[in-house]
PDB file of C-alpha atoms in Angstrom:
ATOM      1  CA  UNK L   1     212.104  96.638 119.202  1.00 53.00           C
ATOM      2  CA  UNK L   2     212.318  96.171 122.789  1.00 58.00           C
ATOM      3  CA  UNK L   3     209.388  95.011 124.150  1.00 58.00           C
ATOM      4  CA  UNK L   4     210.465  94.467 127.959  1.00 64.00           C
ATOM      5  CA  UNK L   5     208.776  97.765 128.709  1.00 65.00           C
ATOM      6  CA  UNK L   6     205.426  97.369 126.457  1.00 66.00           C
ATOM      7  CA  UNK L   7     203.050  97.495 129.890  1.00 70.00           C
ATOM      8  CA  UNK L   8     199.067  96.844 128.562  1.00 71.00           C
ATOM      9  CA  UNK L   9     197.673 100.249 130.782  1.00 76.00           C
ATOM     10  CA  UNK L  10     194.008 100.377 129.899  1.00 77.00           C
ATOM     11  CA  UNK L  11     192.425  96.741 128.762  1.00 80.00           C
ATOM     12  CA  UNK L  12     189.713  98.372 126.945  1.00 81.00           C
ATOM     13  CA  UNK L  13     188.825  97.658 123.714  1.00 84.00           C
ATOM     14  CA  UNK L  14     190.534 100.500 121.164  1.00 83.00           C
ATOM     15  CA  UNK L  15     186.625 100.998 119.812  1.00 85.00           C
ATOM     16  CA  UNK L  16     185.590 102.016 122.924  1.00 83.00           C
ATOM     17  CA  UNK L  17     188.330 104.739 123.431  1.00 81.00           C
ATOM     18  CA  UNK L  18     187.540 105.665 119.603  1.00 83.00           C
ATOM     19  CA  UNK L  19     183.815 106.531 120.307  1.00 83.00           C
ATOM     20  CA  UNK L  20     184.860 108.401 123.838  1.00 80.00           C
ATOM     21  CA  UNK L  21     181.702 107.449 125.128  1.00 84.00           C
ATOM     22  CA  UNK L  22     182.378 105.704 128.838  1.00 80.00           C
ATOM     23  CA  UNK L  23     180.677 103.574 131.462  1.00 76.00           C
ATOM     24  CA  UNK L  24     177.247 105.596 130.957  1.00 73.00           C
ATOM     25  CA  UNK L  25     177.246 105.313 126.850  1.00 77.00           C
ATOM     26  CA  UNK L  26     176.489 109.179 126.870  1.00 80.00           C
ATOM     27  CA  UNK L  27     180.583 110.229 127.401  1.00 79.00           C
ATOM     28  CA  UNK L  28     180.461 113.756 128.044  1.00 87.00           C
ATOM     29  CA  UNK L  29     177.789 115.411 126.154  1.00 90.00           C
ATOM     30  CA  UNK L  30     175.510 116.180 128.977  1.00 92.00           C
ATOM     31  CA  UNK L  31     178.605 118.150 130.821  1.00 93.00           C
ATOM     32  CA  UNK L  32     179.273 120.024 127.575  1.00 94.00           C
ATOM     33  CA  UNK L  33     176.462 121.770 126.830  1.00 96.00           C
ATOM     34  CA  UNK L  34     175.860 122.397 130.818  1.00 96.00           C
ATOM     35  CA  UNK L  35     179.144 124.477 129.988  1.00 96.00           C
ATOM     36  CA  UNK L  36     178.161 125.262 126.638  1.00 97.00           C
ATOM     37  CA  UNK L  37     174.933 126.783 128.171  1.00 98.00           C
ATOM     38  CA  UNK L  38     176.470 128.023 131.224  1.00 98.00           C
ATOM     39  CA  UNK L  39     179.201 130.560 128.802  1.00 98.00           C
ATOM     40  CA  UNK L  40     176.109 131.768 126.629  1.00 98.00           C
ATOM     41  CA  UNK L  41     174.497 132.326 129.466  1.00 98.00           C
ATOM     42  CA  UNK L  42     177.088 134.497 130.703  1.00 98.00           C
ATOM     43  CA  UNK L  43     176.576 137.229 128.266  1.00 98.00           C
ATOM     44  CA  UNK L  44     172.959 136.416 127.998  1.00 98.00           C
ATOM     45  CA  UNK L  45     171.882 136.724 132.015  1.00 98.00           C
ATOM     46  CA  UNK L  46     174.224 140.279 131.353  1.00 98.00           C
ATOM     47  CA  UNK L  47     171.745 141.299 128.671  1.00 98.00           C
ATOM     48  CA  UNK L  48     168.647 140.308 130.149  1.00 98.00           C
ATOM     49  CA  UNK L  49     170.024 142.019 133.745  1.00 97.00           C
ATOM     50  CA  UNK L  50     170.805 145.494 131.728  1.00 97.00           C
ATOM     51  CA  UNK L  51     167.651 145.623 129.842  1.00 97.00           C
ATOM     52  CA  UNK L  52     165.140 145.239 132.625  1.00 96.00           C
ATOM     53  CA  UNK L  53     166.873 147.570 134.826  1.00 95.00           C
ATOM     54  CA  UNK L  54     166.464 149.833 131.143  1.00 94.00           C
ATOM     55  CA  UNK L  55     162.798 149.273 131.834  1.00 93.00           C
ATOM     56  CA  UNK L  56     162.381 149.779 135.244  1.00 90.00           C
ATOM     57  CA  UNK L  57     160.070 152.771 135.293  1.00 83.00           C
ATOM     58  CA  UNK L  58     158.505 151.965 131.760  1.00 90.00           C
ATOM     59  CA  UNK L  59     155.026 151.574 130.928  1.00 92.00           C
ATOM     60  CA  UNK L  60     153.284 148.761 129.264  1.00 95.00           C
ATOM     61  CA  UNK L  61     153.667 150.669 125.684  1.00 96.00           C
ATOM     62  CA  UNK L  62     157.387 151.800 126.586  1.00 96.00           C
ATOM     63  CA  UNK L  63     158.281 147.854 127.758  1.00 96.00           C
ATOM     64  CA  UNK L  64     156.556 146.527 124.732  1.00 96.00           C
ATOM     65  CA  UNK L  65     158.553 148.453 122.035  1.00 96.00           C
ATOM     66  CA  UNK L  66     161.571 147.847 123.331  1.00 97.00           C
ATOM     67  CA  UNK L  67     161.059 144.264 123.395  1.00 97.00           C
ATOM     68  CA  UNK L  68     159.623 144.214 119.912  1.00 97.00           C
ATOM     69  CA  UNK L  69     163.172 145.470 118.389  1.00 97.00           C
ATOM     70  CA  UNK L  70     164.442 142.420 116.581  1.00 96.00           C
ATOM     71  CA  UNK L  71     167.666 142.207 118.228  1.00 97.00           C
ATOM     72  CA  UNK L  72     165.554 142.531 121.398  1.00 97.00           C
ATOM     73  CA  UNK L  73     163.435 139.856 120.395  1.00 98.00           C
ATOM     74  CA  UNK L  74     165.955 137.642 119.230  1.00 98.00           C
ATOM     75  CA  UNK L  75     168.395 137.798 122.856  1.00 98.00           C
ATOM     76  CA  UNK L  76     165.219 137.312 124.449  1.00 98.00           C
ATOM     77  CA  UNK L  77     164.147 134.030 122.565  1.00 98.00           C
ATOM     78  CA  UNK L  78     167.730 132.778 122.637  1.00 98.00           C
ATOM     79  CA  UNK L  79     168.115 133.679 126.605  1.00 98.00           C
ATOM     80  CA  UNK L  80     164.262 131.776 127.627  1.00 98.00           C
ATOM     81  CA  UNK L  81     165.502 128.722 125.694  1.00 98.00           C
ATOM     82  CA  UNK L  82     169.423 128.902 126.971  1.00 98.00           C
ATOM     83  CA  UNK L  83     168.339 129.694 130.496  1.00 98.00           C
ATOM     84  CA  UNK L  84     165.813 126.385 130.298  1.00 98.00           C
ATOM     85  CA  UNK L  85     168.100 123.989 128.869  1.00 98.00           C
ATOM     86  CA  UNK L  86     170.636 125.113 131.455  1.00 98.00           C
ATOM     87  CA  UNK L  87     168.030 124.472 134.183  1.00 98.00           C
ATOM     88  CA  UNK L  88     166.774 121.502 132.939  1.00 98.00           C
ATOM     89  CA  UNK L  89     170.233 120.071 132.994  1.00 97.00           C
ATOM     90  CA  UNK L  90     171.076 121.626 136.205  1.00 97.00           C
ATOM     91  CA  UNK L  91     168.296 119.846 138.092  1.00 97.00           C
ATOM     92  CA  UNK L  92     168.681 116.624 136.345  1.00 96.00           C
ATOM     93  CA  UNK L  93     171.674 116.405 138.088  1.00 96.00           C
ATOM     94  CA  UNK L  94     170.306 117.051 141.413  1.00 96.00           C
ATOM     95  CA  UNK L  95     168.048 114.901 141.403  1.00 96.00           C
ATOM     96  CA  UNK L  96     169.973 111.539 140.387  1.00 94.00           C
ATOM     97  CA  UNK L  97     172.104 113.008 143.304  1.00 93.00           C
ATOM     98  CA  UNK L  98     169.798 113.442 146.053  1.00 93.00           C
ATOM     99  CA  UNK L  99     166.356 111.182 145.198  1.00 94.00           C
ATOM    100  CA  UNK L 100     167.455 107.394 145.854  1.00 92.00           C
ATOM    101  CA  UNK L 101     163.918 106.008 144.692  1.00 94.00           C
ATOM    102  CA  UNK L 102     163.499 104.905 141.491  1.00 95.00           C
ATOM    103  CA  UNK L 103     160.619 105.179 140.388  1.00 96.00           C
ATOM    104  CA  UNK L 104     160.106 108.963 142.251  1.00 97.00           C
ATOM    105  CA  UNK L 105     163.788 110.089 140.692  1.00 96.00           C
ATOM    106  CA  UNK L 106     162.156 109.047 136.820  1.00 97.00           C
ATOM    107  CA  UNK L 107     158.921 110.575 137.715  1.00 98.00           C
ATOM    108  CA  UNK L 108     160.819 113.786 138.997  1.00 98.00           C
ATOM    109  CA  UNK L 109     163.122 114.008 135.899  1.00 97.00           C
ATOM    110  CA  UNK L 110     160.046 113.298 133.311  1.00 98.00           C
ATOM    111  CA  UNK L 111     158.598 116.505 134.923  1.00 98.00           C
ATOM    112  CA  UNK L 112     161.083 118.791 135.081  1.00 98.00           C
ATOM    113  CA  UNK L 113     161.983 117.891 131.431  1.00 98.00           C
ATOM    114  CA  UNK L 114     157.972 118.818 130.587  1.00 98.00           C
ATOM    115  CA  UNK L 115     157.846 121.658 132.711  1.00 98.00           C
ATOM    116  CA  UNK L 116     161.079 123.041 131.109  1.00 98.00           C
ATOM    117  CA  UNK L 117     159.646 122.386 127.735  1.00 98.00           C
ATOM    118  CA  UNK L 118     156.498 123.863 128.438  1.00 98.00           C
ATOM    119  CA  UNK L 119     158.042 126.920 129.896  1.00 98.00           C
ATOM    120  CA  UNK L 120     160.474 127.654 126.900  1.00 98.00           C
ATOM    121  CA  UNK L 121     158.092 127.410 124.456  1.00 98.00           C
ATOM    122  CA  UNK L 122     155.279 129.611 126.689  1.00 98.00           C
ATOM    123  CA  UNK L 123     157.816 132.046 126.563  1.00 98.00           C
ATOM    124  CA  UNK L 124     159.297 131.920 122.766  1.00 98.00           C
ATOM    125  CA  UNK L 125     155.201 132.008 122.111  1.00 98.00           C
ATOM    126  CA  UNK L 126     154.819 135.129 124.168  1.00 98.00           C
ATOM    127  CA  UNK L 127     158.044 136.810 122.759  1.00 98.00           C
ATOM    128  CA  UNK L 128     156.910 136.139 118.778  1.00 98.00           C
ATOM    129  CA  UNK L 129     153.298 137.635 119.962  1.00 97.00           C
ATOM    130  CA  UNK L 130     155.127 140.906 121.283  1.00 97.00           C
ATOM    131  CA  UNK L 131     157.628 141.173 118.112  1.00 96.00           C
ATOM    132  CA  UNK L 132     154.916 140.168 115.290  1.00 95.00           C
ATOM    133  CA  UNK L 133     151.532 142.159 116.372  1.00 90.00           C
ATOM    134  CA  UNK L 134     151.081 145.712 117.191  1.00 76.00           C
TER     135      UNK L 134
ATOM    136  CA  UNK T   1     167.480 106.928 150.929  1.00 51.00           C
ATOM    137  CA  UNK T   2     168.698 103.774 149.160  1.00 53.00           C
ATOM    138  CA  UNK T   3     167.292 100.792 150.013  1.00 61.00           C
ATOM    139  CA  UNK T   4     170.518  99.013 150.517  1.00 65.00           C
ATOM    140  CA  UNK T   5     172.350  98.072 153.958  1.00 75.00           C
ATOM    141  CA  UNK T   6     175.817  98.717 152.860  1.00 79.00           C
ATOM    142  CA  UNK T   7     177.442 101.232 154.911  1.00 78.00           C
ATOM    143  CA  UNK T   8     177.053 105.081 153.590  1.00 76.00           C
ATOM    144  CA  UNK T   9     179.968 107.693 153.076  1.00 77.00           C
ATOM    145  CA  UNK T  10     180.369 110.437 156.021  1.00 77.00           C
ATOM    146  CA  UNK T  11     177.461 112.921 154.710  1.00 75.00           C
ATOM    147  CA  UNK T  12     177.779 117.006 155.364  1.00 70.00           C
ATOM    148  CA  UNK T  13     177.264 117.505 158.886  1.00 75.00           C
ATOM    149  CA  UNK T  14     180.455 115.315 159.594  1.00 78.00           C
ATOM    150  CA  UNK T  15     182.924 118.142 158.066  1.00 79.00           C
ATOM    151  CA  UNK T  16     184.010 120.507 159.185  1.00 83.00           C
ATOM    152  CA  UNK T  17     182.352 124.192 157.581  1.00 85.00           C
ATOM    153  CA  UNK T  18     184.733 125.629 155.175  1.00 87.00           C
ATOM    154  CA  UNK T  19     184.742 128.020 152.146  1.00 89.00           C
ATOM    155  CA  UNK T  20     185.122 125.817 149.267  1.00 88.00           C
ATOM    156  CA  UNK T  21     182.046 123.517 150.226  1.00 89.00           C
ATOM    157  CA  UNK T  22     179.589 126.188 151.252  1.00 92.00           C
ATOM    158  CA  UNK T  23     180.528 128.132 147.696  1.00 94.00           C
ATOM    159  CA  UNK T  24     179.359 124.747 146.168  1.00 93.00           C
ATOM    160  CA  UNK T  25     176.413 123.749 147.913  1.00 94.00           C
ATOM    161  CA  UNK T  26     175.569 127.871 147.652  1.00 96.00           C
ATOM    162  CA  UNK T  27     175.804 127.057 143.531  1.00 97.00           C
ATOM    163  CA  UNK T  28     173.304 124.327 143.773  1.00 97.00           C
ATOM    164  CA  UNK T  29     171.144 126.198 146.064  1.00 97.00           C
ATOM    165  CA  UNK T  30     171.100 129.134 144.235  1.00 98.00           C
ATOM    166  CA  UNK T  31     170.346 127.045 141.323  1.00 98.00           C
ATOM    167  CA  UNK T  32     167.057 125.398 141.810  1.00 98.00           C
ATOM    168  CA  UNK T  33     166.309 129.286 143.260  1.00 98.00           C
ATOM    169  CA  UNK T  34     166.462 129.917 139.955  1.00 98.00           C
ATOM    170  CA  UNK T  35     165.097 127.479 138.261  1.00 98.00           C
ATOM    171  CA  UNK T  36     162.140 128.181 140.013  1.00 97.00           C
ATOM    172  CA  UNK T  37     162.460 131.948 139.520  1.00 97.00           C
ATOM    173  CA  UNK T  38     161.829 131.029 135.537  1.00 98.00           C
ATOM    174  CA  UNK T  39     158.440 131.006 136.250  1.00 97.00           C
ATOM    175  CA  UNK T  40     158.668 134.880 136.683  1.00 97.00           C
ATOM    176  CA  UNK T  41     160.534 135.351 133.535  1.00 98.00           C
ATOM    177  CA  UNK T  42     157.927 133.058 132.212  1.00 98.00           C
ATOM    178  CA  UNK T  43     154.970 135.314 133.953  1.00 97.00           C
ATOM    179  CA  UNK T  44     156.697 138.980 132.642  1.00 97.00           C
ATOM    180  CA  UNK T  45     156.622 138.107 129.285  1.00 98.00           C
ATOM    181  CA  UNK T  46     153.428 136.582 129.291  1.00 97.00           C
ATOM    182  CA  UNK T  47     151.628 139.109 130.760  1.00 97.00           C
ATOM    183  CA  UNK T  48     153.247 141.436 128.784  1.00 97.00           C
ATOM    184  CA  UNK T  49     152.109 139.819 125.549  1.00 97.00           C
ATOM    185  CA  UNK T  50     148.634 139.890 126.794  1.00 96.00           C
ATOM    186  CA  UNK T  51     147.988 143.081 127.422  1.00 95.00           C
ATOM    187  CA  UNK T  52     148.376 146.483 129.465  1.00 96.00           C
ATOM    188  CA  UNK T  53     146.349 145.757 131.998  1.00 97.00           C
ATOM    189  CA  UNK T  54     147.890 142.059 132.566  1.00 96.00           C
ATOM    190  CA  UNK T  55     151.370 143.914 132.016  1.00 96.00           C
ATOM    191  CA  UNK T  56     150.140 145.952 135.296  1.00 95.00           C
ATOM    192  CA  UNK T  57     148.579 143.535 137.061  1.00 96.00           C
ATOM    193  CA  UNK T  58     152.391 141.666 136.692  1.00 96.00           C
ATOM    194  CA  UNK T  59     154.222 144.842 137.644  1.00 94.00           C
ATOM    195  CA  UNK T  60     151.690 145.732 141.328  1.00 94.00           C
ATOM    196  CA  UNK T  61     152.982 141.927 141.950  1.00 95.00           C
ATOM    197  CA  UNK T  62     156.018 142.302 141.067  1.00 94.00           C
ATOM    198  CA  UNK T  63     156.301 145.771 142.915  1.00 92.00           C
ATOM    199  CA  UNK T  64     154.913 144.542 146.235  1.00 94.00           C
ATOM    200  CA  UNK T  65     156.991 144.383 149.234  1.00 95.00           C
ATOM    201  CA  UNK T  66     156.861 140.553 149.278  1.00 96.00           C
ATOM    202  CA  UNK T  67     157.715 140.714 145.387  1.00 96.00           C
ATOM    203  CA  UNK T  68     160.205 143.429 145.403  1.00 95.00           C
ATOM    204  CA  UNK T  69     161.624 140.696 148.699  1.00 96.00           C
ATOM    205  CA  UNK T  70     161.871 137.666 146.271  1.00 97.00           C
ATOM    206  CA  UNK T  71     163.208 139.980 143.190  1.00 97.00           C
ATOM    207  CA  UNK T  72     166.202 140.528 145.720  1.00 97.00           C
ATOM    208  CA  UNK T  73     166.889 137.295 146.775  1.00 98.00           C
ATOM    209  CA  UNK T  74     166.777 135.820 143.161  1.00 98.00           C
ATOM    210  CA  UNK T  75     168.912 139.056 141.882  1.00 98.00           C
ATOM    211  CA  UNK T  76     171.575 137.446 144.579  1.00 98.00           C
ATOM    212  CA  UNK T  77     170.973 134.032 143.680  1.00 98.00           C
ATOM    213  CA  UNK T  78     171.132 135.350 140.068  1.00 98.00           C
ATOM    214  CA  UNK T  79     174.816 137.266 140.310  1.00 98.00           C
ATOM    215  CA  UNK T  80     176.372 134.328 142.700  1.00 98.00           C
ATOM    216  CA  UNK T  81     175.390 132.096 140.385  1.00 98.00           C
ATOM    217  CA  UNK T  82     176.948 134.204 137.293  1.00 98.00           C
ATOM    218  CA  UNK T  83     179.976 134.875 139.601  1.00 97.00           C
ATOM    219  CA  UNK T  84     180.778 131.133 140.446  1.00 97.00           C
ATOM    220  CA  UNK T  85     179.484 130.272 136.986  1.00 97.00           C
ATOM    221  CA  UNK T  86     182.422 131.742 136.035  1.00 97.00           C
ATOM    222  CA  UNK T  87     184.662 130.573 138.455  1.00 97.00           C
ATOM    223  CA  UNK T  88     183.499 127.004 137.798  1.00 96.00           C
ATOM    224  CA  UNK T  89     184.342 127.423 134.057  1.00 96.00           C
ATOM    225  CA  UNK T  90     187.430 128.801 134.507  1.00 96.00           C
ATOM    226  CA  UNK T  91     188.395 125.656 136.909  1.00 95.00           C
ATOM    227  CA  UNK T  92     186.938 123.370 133.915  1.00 94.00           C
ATOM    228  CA  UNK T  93     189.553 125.135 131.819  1.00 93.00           C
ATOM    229  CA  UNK T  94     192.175 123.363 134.391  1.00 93.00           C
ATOM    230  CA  UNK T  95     193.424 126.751 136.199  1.00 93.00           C
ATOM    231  CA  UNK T  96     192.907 127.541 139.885  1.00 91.00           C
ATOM    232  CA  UNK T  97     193.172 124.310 141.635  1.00 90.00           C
ATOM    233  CA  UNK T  98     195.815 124.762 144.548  1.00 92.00           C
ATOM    234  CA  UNK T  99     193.999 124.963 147.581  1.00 91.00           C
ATOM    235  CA  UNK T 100     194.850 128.807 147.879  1.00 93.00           C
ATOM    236  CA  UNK T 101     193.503 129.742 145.025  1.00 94.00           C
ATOM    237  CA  UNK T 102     190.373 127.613 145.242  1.00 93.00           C
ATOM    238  CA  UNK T 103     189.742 129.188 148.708  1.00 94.00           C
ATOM    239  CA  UNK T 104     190.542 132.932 147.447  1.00 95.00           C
ATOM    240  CA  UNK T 105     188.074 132.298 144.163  1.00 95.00           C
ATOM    241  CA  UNK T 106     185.406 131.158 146.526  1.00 95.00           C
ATOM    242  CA  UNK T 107     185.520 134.271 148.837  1.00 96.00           C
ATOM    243  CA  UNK T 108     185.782 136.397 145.818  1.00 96.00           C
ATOM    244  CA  UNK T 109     182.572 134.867 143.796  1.00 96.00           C
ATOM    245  CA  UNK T 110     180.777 135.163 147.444  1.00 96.00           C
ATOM    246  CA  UNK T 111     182.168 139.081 147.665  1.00 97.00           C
ATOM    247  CA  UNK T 112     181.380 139.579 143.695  1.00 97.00           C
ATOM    248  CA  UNK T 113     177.851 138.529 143.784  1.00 97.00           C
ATOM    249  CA  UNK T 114     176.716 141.155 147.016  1.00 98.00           C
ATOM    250  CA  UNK T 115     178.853 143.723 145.243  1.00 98.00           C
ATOM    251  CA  UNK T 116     176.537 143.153 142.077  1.00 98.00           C
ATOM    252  CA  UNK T 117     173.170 142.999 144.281  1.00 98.00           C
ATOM    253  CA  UNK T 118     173.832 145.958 145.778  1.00 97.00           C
ATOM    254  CA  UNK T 119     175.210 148.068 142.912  1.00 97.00           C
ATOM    255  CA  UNK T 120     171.951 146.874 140.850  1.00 96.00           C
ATOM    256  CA  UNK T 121     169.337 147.537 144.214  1.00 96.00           C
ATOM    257  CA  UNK T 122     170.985 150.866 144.886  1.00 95.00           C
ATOM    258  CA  UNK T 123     170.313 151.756 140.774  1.00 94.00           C
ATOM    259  CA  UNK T 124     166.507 150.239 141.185  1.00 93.00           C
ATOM    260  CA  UNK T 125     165.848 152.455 144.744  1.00 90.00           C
ATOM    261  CA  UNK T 126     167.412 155.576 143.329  1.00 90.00           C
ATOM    262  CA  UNK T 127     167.516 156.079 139.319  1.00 79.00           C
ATOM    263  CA  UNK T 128     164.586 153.383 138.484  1.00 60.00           C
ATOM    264  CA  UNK T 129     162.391 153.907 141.530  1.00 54.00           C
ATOM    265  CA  UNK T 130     160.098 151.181 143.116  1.00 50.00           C
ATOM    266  CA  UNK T 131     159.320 149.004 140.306  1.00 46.00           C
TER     267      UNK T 131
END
């Protein structure tokens, strides 16, 4: 074997390529499901776009019904919780971009991460209440 | 800022205005727009859960001129997001990186999303009527 042209290119341990998961320990996974999100969102924001405009001159019992069809029901559970995951991680991102202070940028992400919490699970509530009771 | 005296990198107003940036910073914008405009989503289906007369009270709001104002801009915010959404994704896939193209994609997510506003605003002011 010639080894005149063996050149060591990356000095990292081979574990560390194995487990893929870089500087920050996390690799990739917080990109992934931003994109992850971001394609079912795609077809969900499509939905959810199509059937409002659908109920645009509806009235309560008209807008109800519609949203009490299972398949209804189900888009709209799986859009409230797609569309808050994808915001959560959206902002997360803007904020370790643009707030330099500590303590204000971990206060700031804490919240968002509760208020996007609180917000899916207000809605998935309010959904089940529609589909399950007259 | 950072509390740090190194030097900082050239920030915004330094360049020089030019497609691909603004369809960026547009994304973010557009972004936290709607992120906060979840709290509608969050509002409709709550008030429609509890009742017809919350269900109303949410559609007067909704209906308003100042409401039927913010429904557009998020409906904008909404369809340039989907538009360069889509754009991004396909640039994550590796495709669309000469400058040309990256330029082109920009005007054309830009163009897309009023396209899409007005399409959906000429639908709600003719066939759905005012809210």
């Amino acid at each position: 074997m010639n080894t005149d042209k063996l050149v060591v290119t990356d000095r990292r341990h081979p574990i560390k390529i194995a487990r893929g998961l870089g500087s920050a320990y996390s690799g990739v996974h917080h990109w992934w499901v931003q994109r992850v999100t971001a394609a079912a969102l795609v077809i969900l924001g499509i939905w959810f776009v199509i059937l409002v405009l659908g109920l645009l001159g509806a009235d309560y019992a008209t807008a109800r019904t519609t949203l009490a069809r299972p398949w209804n029901a189900l888009l709209m559970i799986t859009f409230v919780l797609t569309m808050f995951w994808h915001a959560k991680l959206g902002l997360q991102v803007v904020i370790e971009d643009y707030i330099h202070t500590r303590w204000k940028e971990v206060f700031a992400l804490v919240a968002v991460y509760f208020l996007a919490v609180i917000g899916a699970l207000a809605s998935v509530l309010a959904v089940l209440r529609i589909a399950l009771t007259p | 800022m950072a509390n740090t005296q190194r030097p900082l990198s050239p920030h915004i107003q330094i360049y020089r205005w030019q497609a691909q940036m603004v369809s960026s910073i547009v994304h973010r914008a557009t972004g936290i727009a709607l992120a906060i405009g979840t709290v509608v989503v969050v509002c409709g289906l709550l008030k429609l859960a509890g009742g017809e007369a919350s269900f109303n009270e949410f559609r007067r709001v909704i209906g308003s001129p100042i409401g039927m104002l913010l429904m557009l801009g998020w409906s904008w915010s909404l369809f340039y997001h989907l538009c360069n959404g889509i754009r991004h994704l396909i640039q994550d896939g590796g495709a669309g990186y000469q400058i040309a193209q990256f330029v082109r994609s920009s005007w054309l997510s830009a163009i897309g999303s009023v396209v899409l506003t007005v399409v959906v605003w000429a639908y709600v002011l003719t066939a759905g009527g005012a809210a």
